[in-house]
Amino acid sequence: MVDRKTIIKVNGLVKMYGNFTANDNLSFEVYKGEIFGFLGANGAGKTTAIRILCGLSYPTSGEIEVAGYDAYTQREKIKSNIGYMSQKFSLYEDLTVRENIRFYAGIYGLSDSEIRGKTDILIDKLDLKKAANKLVKDIPLGWKQKLAFSVAVFHDPKLVFLDEPTGGVDPITRRKFWELIYDTAKKGVTVFVTTHYMDEAEYCDRISVMSEGRIEALDTPANLKTKYSASNMDEVFLKIARN
Amino acid sequence: MKDSYLEIISLSKSFRDTRALSDINIKIPEKCLFGIIGPDGAGKTTLLRIITTLMLPDTGSVRIKDMDIIRNYKKVRSFTGYMPGRFSLYQDLTVEENLEFYATIFGTTLQKNYNLIRDVYSHIEPFKKRLTRNLSGGMKQKLALSCALIHNPELLVLDEPTTGVDAVSRDEFWGVLKRLRDNGMTIIVSTPYMNEAGLCDYVALMHDGRLIETDIPDRIVERFNKSLLAIKSDNINKLVNDLRGYSSDSSAYLFGHEVHYYQEKKFSITDIENYLKRKGHEKIEIKGVRANIEDCFITAIEDYGDIA
């Protein structure tokens, strides 16, 4: 459950590309165990900010701390303390389920004995025993998604970034995925998620909405709906983005 | 349904062991906005490729204006505009060069049909000298639509034009499609977003290569014959699980900030409320709601019993 311990601290984040300001003075905090929705139109600057928070790109200025580490000087520390999943790039299709787990666990620095112990537990939990030695390209999309998420949190990170994790999957699988997210957050892992499905914004504890490089709104879904006199998040989003 | 403009008859297609389409029958009326709605793997792209004569079916046929599309593929191509799901314009040509190229292929010119695309093209015209590879996602999408429209097609086929596009751009895009429909174009558009069903005149819901249902969206919703409840409490995740345990025939799933619930047997709202109180829920709210397309879809694929 959410406690007030801060896991992401951003104060005055600016990112410039030449004369273009991709992130214009962002300030926000994300708490431990929180499901934080990071929304915004295409080109609003979400990806730029996420890359900085994941330690993949330097900010131009501002104070940024992720999982207790500094975004300028401790980027490697950040990387080993977070998980990252995107729908598109997460798994190797030409490796088996087991090989993908082995690969990601290795990348995140787990020891062979840890990997051995945890792999079977995970395969059991995901109900993938029969598919464990199948190539990932031959398993259904819904399973891939569960697996991609599970390898992203396999090393028990404090924080996991999900970049449009549910694109294209059927409505039942999409909902099952969100139940998996809830279970993870309940264990104290912070979930930082982007989505284009506005009903999913409702599943988040708090959401921010970016527009043209700035955070235009940040609150709980219920408060945002009240503030923008909207009946759902779709309306909130349209009102903010159209300004 | 009005007389059909396009008719899909017993269409099937397999790729090795994968059945991409199983016996699809759909009728599409003239001058309507027709949505093919379903998740990845439903068979939407295969269906659209067959309709646009880019792929042959294993069995079955497609007729447009009562003419077989395979025998008349050249004619069909001449009056069809197609925007594929994967961006496929020339990245190393400028915006204007791409448009001129497509116009030339169809024996027309940009000047002649400028009015047709103005609505969409005006947004990107200031960048017409820019290389296509340097456009943003939204601009590429507008250019792809402009190219599909440049020869004034009577049938426009779009494969997931709004996937991965933000809610504002999606809304604008649907506005453009409606105006084209109002001007007499027949439009077939596929989408994985269930909430876009309501923007179509007719829809076909697809899953796993099969057609679940095809009709006017409102009529599909009217046929939902279960009493559906929307339930809220202070802990939505626990709520879903507790509701699933309420009765052996319960269906409960997340729906925005609520849980949607139905069961086959008769039930009393008071009983459900008391049960949830016993389970420790607070701020319980229960109300009856009208189903929407997503509810219909979920119910239909649950009935299938093949959920991963």
Coordinates of C-alpha atoms in Angstrom, one line a residue:
Chain A
M1 CA 0.0 0.0 0.0
V2 CA 1.0 3.6 -0.5
D3 CA 3.1 5.2 2.2
R4 CA 4.5 8.6 2.1
K5 CA 8.1 7.5 1.5
T6 CA 9.3 9.1 -1.7
I7 CA 10.7 6.9 -4.4
I8 CA 11.0 9.5 -7.2
K9 CA 11.8 13.1 -6.4
V10 CA 11.8 15.6 -9.3
N11 CA 12.4 19.3 -8.7
G12 CA 12.6 21.7 -11.7
L13 CA 13.5 19.1 -14.3
V14 CA 14.4 20.7 -17.6
K15 CA 15.5 18.9 -20.8
M16 CA 16.5 20.9 -23.8
Y17 CA 17.3 19.6 -27.3
G18 CA 19.0 22.5 -29.0
N19 CA 16.4 25.3 -28.6
F20 CA 13.5 22.9 -28.0
T21 CA 12.3 22.5 -24.5
A22 CA 11.1 18.9 -24.2
N23 CA 10.6 19.0 -20.4
D24 CA 9.8 22.4 -19.0
N25 CA 10.5 22.6 -15.3
L26 CA 8.8 19.4 -14.1
S27 CA 8.4 19.0 -10.3
F28 CA 6.7 16.0 -8.7
E29 CA 7.1 13.2 -6.3
V30 CA 6.1 9.5 -6.5
Y31 CA 5.6 7.5 -3.4
K32 CA 6.5 4.0 -2.4
G33 CA 3.9 1.4 -3.4
E34 CA 2.0 3.9 -5.5
I35 CA 0.5 3.2 -8.9
F36 CA 1.4 6.4 -10.7
G37 CA -0.1 7.1 -14.1
F38 CA 2.0 9.3 -16.4
L39 CA -0.3 10.6 -19.2
G40 CA 0.0 13.0 -22.0
A41 CA -0.5 13.5 -25.7
N42 CA 2.0 12.2 -28.2
G43 CA 4.9 14.6 -28.2
A44 CA 4.1 16.0 -24.8
G45 CA 7.5 15.0 -23.4
K46 CA 6.6 11.7 -21.5
T47 CA 9.3 9.6 -23.2
T48 CA 12.0 12.2 -22.6
A49 CA 11.1 12.3 -18.9
I50 CA 10.9 8.5 -18.6
R51 CA 14.4 8.1 -20.2
I52 CA 15.8 10.5 -17.6
L53 CA 14.1 8.8 -14.7
C54 CA 15.5 5.4 -16.0
G55 CA 19.0 6.8 -16.1
L56 CA 19.2 6.6 -19.9
S57 CA 19.5 10.3 -20.6
Y58 CA 20.9 13.3 -18.8
P59 CA 18.7 16.1 -17.7
T60 CA 19.7 19.6 -18.7
S61 CA 19.0 20.9 -15.2
G62 CA 17.0 20.2 -12.1
E63 CA 17.2 17.9 -9.1
I64 CA 16.2 14.3 -9.8
E65 CA 16.4 11.4 -7.5
V66 CA 15.2 7.9 -8.3
A67 CA 15.1 5.1 -5.7
G68 CA 17.5 7.2 -3.6
Y69 CA 20.0 7.8 -6.4
D70 CA 21.0 10.9 -8.3
A71 CA 20.1 11.1 -12.0
Y72 CA 23.4 12.8 -12.9
T73 CA 26.0 10.8 -10.9
Q74 CA 24.4 7.5 -10.1
R75 CA 22.7 6.4 -13.2
E76 CA 24.0 2.8 -13.1
K77 CA 22.6 2.5 -9.5
I78 CA 19.3 3.7 -10.8
K79 CA 19.3 1.2 -13.6
S80 CA 19.9 -1.8 -11.3
N81 CA 17.2 -0.7 -8.9
I82 CA 14.4 -0.3 -11.4
G83 CA 12.5 -2.6 -13.8
Y84 CA 11.3 -1.5 -17.2
M85 CA 8.7 -3.0 -19.5
S86 CA 7.2 -1.8 -22.8
Q87 CA 4.8 -3.8 -24.9
K88 CA 7.0 -3.6 -27.9
F89 CA 10.5 -4.4 -27.0
S90 CA 10.4 -6.5 -23.9
L91 CA 11.0 -10.1 -24.8
Y92 CA 13.2 -12.0 -27.3
E93 CA 10.8 -13.9 -29.6
D94 CA 13.4 -16.4 -30.7
L95 CA 14.3 -17.4 -27.1
T96 CA 12.2 -19.7 -25.0
V97 CA 10.3 -18.6 -21.9
R98 CA 13.0 -20.0 -19.7
E99 CA 15.8 -18.5 -21.7
N100 CA 14.2 -15.0 -21.6
I101 CA 13.9 -15.3 -17.8
R102 CA 17.6 -16.4 -17.6
F103 CA 18.7 -13.6 -19.9
Y104 CA 16.9 -10.8 -18.1
A105 CA 17.9 -12.1 -14.6
G106 CA 21.5 -12.2 -15.8
I107 CA 21.3 -8.7 -17.1
Y108 CA 20.0 -7.5 -13.8
G109 CA 22.9 -9.1 -12.1
L110 CA 21.3 -12.0 -10.3
S111 CA 23.6 -15.0 -9.5
D112 CA 23.1 -18.4 -11.1
S113 CA 21.8 -20.0 -8.0
E114 CA 19.3 -17.2 -7.4
I115 CA 18.1 -17.5 -11.0
R116 CA 17.7 -21.2 -10.8
G117 CA 15.7 -21.0 -7.6
K118 CA 13.4 -18.2 -8.7
T119 CA 12.8 -19.4 -12.2
D120 CA 10.7 -22.4 -11.4
I121 CA 8.8 -20.5 -8.8
L122 CA 8.0 -17.9 -11.4
I123 CA 7.0 -20.4 -14.1
D124 CA 4.8 -22.1 -11.6
K125 CA 3.2 -18.8 -10.5
L126 CA 2.5 -17.8 -14.1
D127 CA 1.1 -21.2 -14.9
L128 CA 3.6 -21.6 -17.8
K129 CA 5.0 -25.0 -17.0
K130 CA 3.9 -26.5 -20.3
A131 CA 5.2 -23.5 -22.2
A132 CA 8.5 -23.1 -20.4
N133 CA 10.5 -24.4 -23.3
K134 CA 8.5 -22.9 -26.1
L135 CA 9.8 -20.0 -28.1
V136 CA 8.2 -16.8 -27.0
K137 CA 6.9 -16.1 -30.5
D138 CA 4.7 -19.2 -30.2
I139 CA 2.9 -18.2 -27.0
P140 CA -0.3 -16.0 -26.8
L141 CA 0.0 -12.3 -26.4
G142 CA -1.5 -12.3 -23.0
W143 CA 1.1 -14.8 -21.7
K144 CA 3.9 -12.7 -23.2
Q145 CA 2.7 -9.7 -21.4
K146 CA 2.6 -11.5 -18.0
L147 CA 6.0 -12.8 -18.7
A148 CA 7.4 -9.5 -19.8
F149 CA 6.1 -7.9 -16.6
S150 CA 7.4 -10.7 -14.5
V151 CA 11.0 -10.5 -15.9
A152 CA 10.9 -6.7 -15.3
V153 CA 10.3 -7.3 -11.6
F154 CA 12.3 -10.5 -11.3
H155 CA 15.2 -8.8 -9.5
D156 CA 12.8 -7.2 -6.9
P157 CA 13.2 -3.6 -8.0
K158 CA 11.8 -0.8 -5.8
L159 CA 10.2 0.7 -8.9
V160 CA 9.0 -0.5 -12.2
F161 CA 8.3 1.5 -15.3
L162 CA 5.6 0.3 -17.7
D163 CA 5.5 2.0 -21.0
E164 CA 2.1 1.3 -22.7
P165 CA 2.1 -2.2 -21.4
T166 CA -1.4 -3.1 -22.5
G167 CA -1.6 -2.0 -26.1
G168 CA -3.6 -4.2 -28.4
V169 CA -4.6 -7.0 -26.0
D170 CA -8.2 -8.1 -25.5
P171 CA -10.2 -6.5 -22.7
I172 CA -10.1 -9.5 -20.4
T173 CA -6.3 -10.0 -20.7
R174 CA -5.9 -6.2 -20.2
R175 CA -7.8 -6.4 -16.9
K176 CA -6.0 -9.4 -15.7
F177 CA -2.8 -7.5 -16.3
W178 CA -4.0 -4.7 -14.1
E179 CA -4.8 -7.2 -11.3
L180 CA -1.1 -8.3 -11.6
I181 CA -0.1 -4.6 -11.3
Y182 CA -2.2 -4.2 -8.1
D183 CA -0.7 -7.3 -6.6
T184 CA 2.8 -6.0 -7.3
A185 CA 2.0 -2.5 -5.8
K186 CA 0.5 -4.2 -2.7
K187 CA 4.0 -5.7 -2.0
G188 CA 5.4 -2.2 -1.9
V189 CA 6.7 -1.9 -5.4
T190 CA 6.1 1.4 -7.1
V191 CA 4.5 1.2 -10.5
F192 CA 5.0 4.1 -12.9
V193 CA 2.8 3.5 -16.0
T194 CA 1.9 5.2 -19.3
T195 CA -1.2 4.3 -21.3
H196 CA -3.5 5.6 -24.0
Y197 CA -6.5 3.7 -22.5
M198 CA -8.2 6.3 -20.4
D199 CA -10.2 3.8 -18.4
E200 CA -6.8 2.5 -17.1
A201 CA -6.0 6.0 -15.8
E202 CA -8.8 5.3 -13.3
Y203 CA -6.9 2.3 -11.9
C204 CA -4.0 4.5 -10.8
D205 CA -3.6 6.0 -7.3
R206 CA -2.6 9.3 -8.8
I207 CA -2.0 10.6 -12.3
S208 CA -0.2 13.4 -14.0
V209 CA -1.1 14.8 -17.3
M210 CA 1.6 16.4 -19.5
S211 CA 1.0 18.9 -22.3
E212 CA 3.7 20.6 -24.3
G213 CA 6.5 19.7 -22.0
R214 CA 4.8 20.7 -18.7
I215 CA 2.8 18.8 -16.1
E216 CA -0.7 20.5 -16.4
A217 CA -2.4 18.4 -13.7
L218 CA -1.4 16.0 -11.0
D219 CA -3.9 14.4 -8.6
T220 CA -6.1 11.4 -7.9
P221 CA -8.5 10.4 -10.7
A222 CA -11.4 11.3 -8.4
N223 CA -10.1 14.8 -7.6
L224 CA -9.3 15.5 -11.3
K225 CA -12.8 14.6 -12.4
T226 CA -14.2 16.9 -9.8
K227 CA -11.8 19.7 -10.7
Y228 CA -12.5 19.5 -14.4
S229 CA -16.2 18.7 -13.9
A230 CA -15.8 15.6 -16.0
S231 CA -17.6 12.2 -15.7
N232 CA -14.5 10.2 -16.8
M233 CA -10.8 10.5 -17.4
D234 CA -11.3 10.7 -21.1
E235 CA -13.0 14.1 -20.7
V236 CA -10.4 15.2 -18.2
F237 CA -7.6 14.4 -20.7
L238 CA -9.4 16.1 -23.6
K239 CA -10.0 19.3 -21.5
I240 CA -6.4 19.5 -20.3
A241 CA -4.8 18.7 -23.7
R242 CA -7.0 21.1 -25.6
N243 CA -6.6 23.7 -22.9
Chain B
M1 CA -29.6 -3.5 -42.7
K2 CA -29.7 -1.5 -45.9
D3 CA -28.6 -3.1 -49.2
S4 CA -25.0 -4.1 -48.8
Y5 CA -22.2 -2.3 -50.7
L6 CA -19.6 -4.9 -49.7
E7 CA -20.3 -8.4 -48.8
I8 CA -17.9 -10.9 -47.1
I9 CA -19.1 -14.4 -47.6
S10 CA -17.8 -17.5 -45.7
L11 CA -14.3 -16.2 -45.7
S12 CA -11.5 -18.3 -44.2
K13 CA -7.7 -17.9 -44.2
S14 CA -5.0 -19.9 -42.4
F15 CA -1.2 -19.3 -42.1
R16 CA 0.3 -22.8 -41.5
D17 CA -1.3 -24.0 -38.3
T18 CA -2.8 -20.6 -37.4
R19 CA -6.4 -20.0 -38.4
A20 CA -6.5 -16.3 -39.0
L21 CA -10.1 -16.1 -40.2
S22 CA -12.8 -18.7 -39.6
D23 CA -15.9 -18.5 -41.8
I24 CA -16.5 -14.7 -41.6
N25 CA -19.7 -13.3 -43.0
I26 CA -20.2 -9.5 -42.9
K27 CA -22.4 -7.1 -44.9
I28 CA -21.3 -3.5 -45.1
P29 CA -23.8 -0.9 -46.3
E30 CA -22.9 2.0 -48.6
K31 CA -21.7 5.3 -47.3
C32 CA -21.3 4.2 -43.7
L33 CA -18.5 4.2 -41.2
F34 CA -17.9 0.5 -40.5
G35 CA -15.7 -0.5 -37.5
I36 CA -13.8 -3.8 -37.3
I37 CA -13.2 -4.1 -33.6
G38 CA -11.0 -6.5 -31.8
P39 CA -7.6 -7.1 -30.0
D40 CA -4.3 -8.1 -31.7
G41 CA -4.6 -11.5 -33.3
A42 CA -8.3 -11.1 -34.0
G43 CA -7.8 -11.3 -37.7
K44 CA -8.5 -7.6 -38.5
T45 CA -5.5 -7.0 -40.7
T46 CA -5.9 -10.3 -42.6
L47 CA -9.5 -9.4 -43.3
L48 CA -8.6 -5.9 -44.5
R49 CA -5.8 -7.2 -46.7
I50 CA -8.2 -9.6 -48.4
I51 CA -10.8 -6.9 -48.9
T52 CA -8.2 -4.6 -50.6
T53 CA -7.1 -7.5 -52.9
L54 CA -3.6 -7.7 -51.4
M55 CA -4.1 -11.3 -50.2
L56 CA -6.1 -14.2 -51.4
P57 CA -8.5 -16.1 -49.0
D58 CA -8.3 -19.9 -48.7
T59 CA -12.1 -20.2 -49.1
G60 CA -15.0 -17.8 -49.4
S61 CA -15.3 -14.5 -51.3
V62 CA -15.8 -10.8 -51.1
R63 CA -18.2 -8.9 -53.4
I64 CA -18.2 -5.1 -53.8
K65 CA -21.2 -3.7 -55.6
D66 CA -22.1 -7.3 -56.5
M67 CA -18.8 -7.8 -58.3
D68 CA -16.2 -10.4 -57.3
I69 CA -13.1 -8.6 -56.0
I70 CA -10.6 -11.2 -57.2
R71 CA -11.8 -11.3 -60.8
N72 CA -12.0 -7.5 -60.8
Y73 CA -9.0 -6.6 -58.6
K74 CA -7.8 -3.9 -60.9
K75 CA -11.1 -2.1 -60.8
V76 CA -11.4 -2.5 -57.0
R77 CA -7.9 -1.1 -56.5
S78 CA -8.8 1.9 -58.6
F79 CA -11.6 3.0 -56.3
T80 CA -10.1 1.9 -53.0
G81 CA -7.9 3.9 -50.7
Y82 CA -5.9 1.9 -48.2
M83 CA -3.9 3.0 -45.2
P84 CA -2.0 0.0 -43.8
G85 CA -1.3 -0.4 -40.1
R86 CA 2.4 -0.2 -40.5
F87 CA 3.6 3.2 -41.8
S88 CA 4.6 2.5 -45.4
L89 CA 5.3 5.8 -47.2
Y90 CA 8.7 6.6 -48.6
Q91 CA 10.8 8.0 -45.7
D92 CA 13.4 9.4 -48.0
L93 CA 10.9 11.5 -50.0
T94 CA 9.5 14.8 -48.8
V95 CA 5.8 15.1 -47.7
E96 CA 4.9 16.7 -51.0
E97 CA 6.9 14.1 -53.1
N98 CA 5.0 11.3 -51.4
L99 CA 1.7 12.8 -52.2
E100 CA 2.7 13.5 -55.8
F101 CA 3.9 10.0 -56.2
Y102 CA 0.6 8.5 -55.0
A103 CA -1.4 10.9 -57.1
T104 CA 0.7 9.9 -60.2
I105 CA 0.2 6.2 -59.6
F106 CA -3.6 6.7 -59.7
G107 CA -3.3 9.0 -62.7
T108 CA -4.3 12.2 -61.0
T109 CA -2.5 15.2 -59.6
L110 CA -2.2 16.9 -56.2
Q111 CA -3.7 20.1 -57.7
K112 CA -6.7 18.4 -59.1
N113 CA -7.7 16.7 -55.8
Y114 CA -6.4 19.2 -53.4
N115 CA -9.9 19.9 -52.1
L116 CA -10.4 16.3 -51.0
I117 CA -7.4 16.2 -48.7
R118 CA -7.4 19.8 -47.6
D119 CA -9.1 19.0 -44.3
V120 CA -6.2 16.6 -43.3
Y121 CA -3.4 17.9 -45.4
S122 CA -3.6 21.5 -44.2
H123 CA -2.2 20.5 -40.9
I124 CA 1.0 19.2 -42.5
E125 CA 1.3 21.5 -45.5
P126 CA 3.6 23.9 -43.7
F127 CA 6.1 21.0 -43.6
K128 CA 5.7 19.9 -47.2
K129 CA 9.4 20.2 -48.0
R130 CA 10.4 18.1 -45.0
L131 CA 11.6 14.5 -45.4
T132 CA 8.9 12.1 -44.3
R133 CA 11.3 10.4 -41.9
N134 CA 11.6 13.6 -39.9
L135 CA 7.8 13.9 -39.2
S136 CA 6.2 13.2 -35.8
G137 CA 3.9 10.2 -35.4
G138 CA 0.8 12.3 -35.7
M139 CA 2.0 14.1 -38.8
K140 CA 3.0 10.8 -40.5
Q141 CA -0.5 9.5 -39.8
K142 CA -2.1 12.6 -41.5
L143 CA 0.2 12.2 -44.5
A144 CA -0.7 8.5 -44.8
L145 CA -4.3 9.4 -44.8
S146 CA -3.8 12.2 -47.4
C147 CA -2.1 9.7 -49.6
A148 CA -4.9 7.2 -49.2
L149 CA -7.4 9.9 -50.2
I150 CA -5.5 11.5 -53.1
H151 CA -7.4 9.6 -55.9
N152 CA -10.8 10.3 -54.4
P153 CA -11.6 6.7 -53.5
E154 CA -15.2 5.6 -52.9
L155 CA -14.0 3.0 -50.4
L156 CA -11.5 3.9 -47.8
V157 CA -9.9 1.1 -45.7
L158 CA -7.9 2.0 -42.7
D159 CA -6.0 -0.5 -40.5
E160 CA -5.7 0.6 -36.9
P161 CA -5.1 4.3 -37.7
T162 CA -5.6 5.3 -34.1
T163 CA -3.5 2.7 -32.3
G164 CA -0.9 4.2 -30.0
V165 CA -2.2 7.7 -30.8
D166 CA -3.2 9.9 -27.9
A167 CA -6.8 10.6 -27.0
V168 CA -6.9 14.1 -28.5
S169 CA -5.5 13.1 -31.9
R170 CA -7.8 10.0 -31.9
D171 CA -10.8 12.3 -31.4
E172 CA -9.7 14.6 -34.2
F173 CA -9.1 11.6 -36.5
W174 CA -12.6 10.3 -36.0
G175 CA -13.9 13.8 -36.8
V176 CA -12.1 13.6 -40.2
L177 CA -13.6 10.2 -40.9
K178 CA -17.1 11.3 -40.1
R179 CA -16.8 14.3 -42.5
L180 CA -15.6 11.9 -45.3
R181 CA -18.5 9.6 -44.6
D182 CA -20.9 12.5 -44.7
N183 CA -19.5 13.3 -48.2
G184 CA -20.5 9.9 -49.4
M185 CA -17.4 7.7 -48.8
T186 CA -17.7 4.2 -47.5
I187 CA -15.2 3.7 -44.7
I188 CA -13.9 0.5 -43.1
V189 CA -11.7 1.1 -40.1
S190 CA -10.2 -1.4 -37.7
T191 CA -9.4 -0.6 -34.1
P192 CA -8.4 -2.3 -30.8
Y193 CA -10.1 0.4 -28.8
M194 CA -13.6 -0.8 -27.7
N195 CA -14.8 2.7 -26.9
E196 CA -14.4 3.7 -30.5
A197 CA -17.2 1.3 -31.5
G198 CA -19.7 4.0 -30.5
L199 CA -18.3 6.3 -33.2
C200 CA -19.1 3.9 -36.0
D201 CA -22.4 3.4 -37.8
Y202 CA -22.0 -0.4 -37.8
V203 CA -19.4 -2.6 -36.2
A204 CA -18.1 -6.2 -36.4
L205 CA -16.6 -7.5 -33.2
M206 CA -13.8 -10.0 -33.8
H207 CA -11.8 -12.2 -31.6
D208 CA -9.4 -15.0 -32.4
G209 CA -10.3 -15.1 -36.1
R210 CA -13.9 -15.3 -35.4
L211 CA -16.8 -12.9 -35.8
I212 CA -18.5 -12.4 -32.5
E213 CA -21.2 -10.1 -33.7
T214 CA -22.0 -7.5 -36.3
D215 CA -24.7 -4.8 -36.1
I216 CA -25.4 -1.2 -35.2
P217 CA -23.5 -0.6 -31.9
D218 CA -26.7 0.3 -30.0
R219 CA -28.4 -2.9 -31.1
I220 CA -25.5 -5.0 -29.9
V221 CA -25.7 -3.3 -26.5
E222 CA -29.5 -3.8 -26.4
R223 CA -29.0 -7.5 -26.8
F224 CA -26.9 -7.7 -23.6
N225 CA -29.5 -9.7 -21.6
K226 CA -28.0 -9.7 -18.2
S227 CA -28.6 -7.3 -15.3
L228 CA -25.3 -5.5 -14.9
L229 CA -24.2 -3.8 -11.7
A230 CA -21.5 -1.2 -11.2
I231 CA -20.0 -1.6 -7.8
K232 CA -17.6 0.6 -5.9
S233 CA -15.8 0.3 -2.6
D234 CA -12.7 1.6 -0.8
N235 CA -10.5 -1.2 -2.2
I236 CA -11.2 -2.0 -5.8
N237 CA -8.7 -4.8 -6.2
K238 CA -10.0 -6.7 -3.2
L239 CA -13.5 -6.0 -4.5
V240 CA -13.0 -7.8 -7.8
N241 CA -11.7 -10.9 -6.0
D242 CA -14.4 -10.9 -3.4
L243 CA -17.2 -10.5 -6.0
R244 CA -15.8 -13.4 -8.0
G245 CA -16.2 -15.5 -4.8
Y246 CA -19.8 -14.4 -4.2
S247 CA -21.5 -17.0 -6.3
S248 CA -20.3 -19.9 -8.5
D249 CA -21.6 -18.1 -11.6
S250 CA -20.2 -14.7 -10.9
S251 CA -18.5 -12.5 -13.4
A252 CA -16.6 -9.5 -12.1
Y253 CA -14.1 -7.3 -13.9
L254 CA -12.5 -3.9 -13.5
F255 CA -14.3 -1.1 -15.3
G256 CA -12.6 2.3 -14.8
H257 CA -13.0 3.2 -11.1
E258 CA -15.8 0.5 -10.7
V259 CA -16.2 -3.2 -10.9
H260 CA -18.8 -4.5 -13.3
Y261 CA -20.7 -7.5 -12.0
Y262 CA -23.3 -10.0 -13.3
Q263 CA -24.4 -13.5 -12.6
E264 CA -26.7 -15.9 -14.3
K265 CA -28.9 -16.7 -11.3
K266 CA -31.1 -14.1 -9.8
F267 CA -29.6 -11.9 -7.1
S268 CA -30.4 -9.3 -4.6
I269 CA -28.5 -6.1 -4.3
T270 CA -29.0 -6.0 -0.5
D271 CA -27.4 -9.5 -0.2
I272 CA -24.4 -8.5 -2.2
E273 CA -24.0 -5.3 -0.1
N274 CA -24.2 -7.3 3.1
Y275 CA -21.7 -9.8 1.8
L276 CA -19.2 -7.0 0.9
K277 CA -19.7 -5.4 4.3
R278 CA -18.9 -8.8 6.0
K279 CA -15.7 -8.9 3.8
G280 CA -14.7 -5.6 5.3
H281 CA -15.4 -3.2 2.4
E282 CA -16.4 0.4 3.1
K283 CA -18.0 3.1 1.1
I284 CA -19.9 0.5 -0.9
E285 CA -22.0 1.8 -3.8
I286 CA -24.0 -0.5 -6.0
K287 CA -26.1 0.6 -9.0
G288 CA -27.5 -0.9 -12.1
V289 CA -25.9 0.3 -15.3
R290 CA -26.4 -0.1 -19.1
A291 CA -23.8 -2.3 -20.7
N292 CA -21.5 -0.9 -23.3
I293 CA -19.7 -2.6 -26.2
E294 CA -16.8 -3.6 -24.0
D295 CA -19.2 -5.5 -21.6
C296 CA -20.7 -7.2 -24.6
F297 CA -17.2 -8.2 -25.9
I298 CA -16.0 -9.4 -22.5
T299 CA -19.2 -11.5 -22.0
A300 CA -18.9 -13.0 -25.5
I301 CA -15.2 -14.0 -25.2
E302 CA -15.8 -15.4 -21.7
D303 CA -18.5 -17.6 -23.2
Y304 CA -15.9 -18.9 -25.6
G305 CA -14.0 -20.2 -22.6
D306 CA -10.6 -19.7 -24.2
I307 CA -9.1 -17.0 -22.0
A308 CA -5.3 -17.1 -21.5

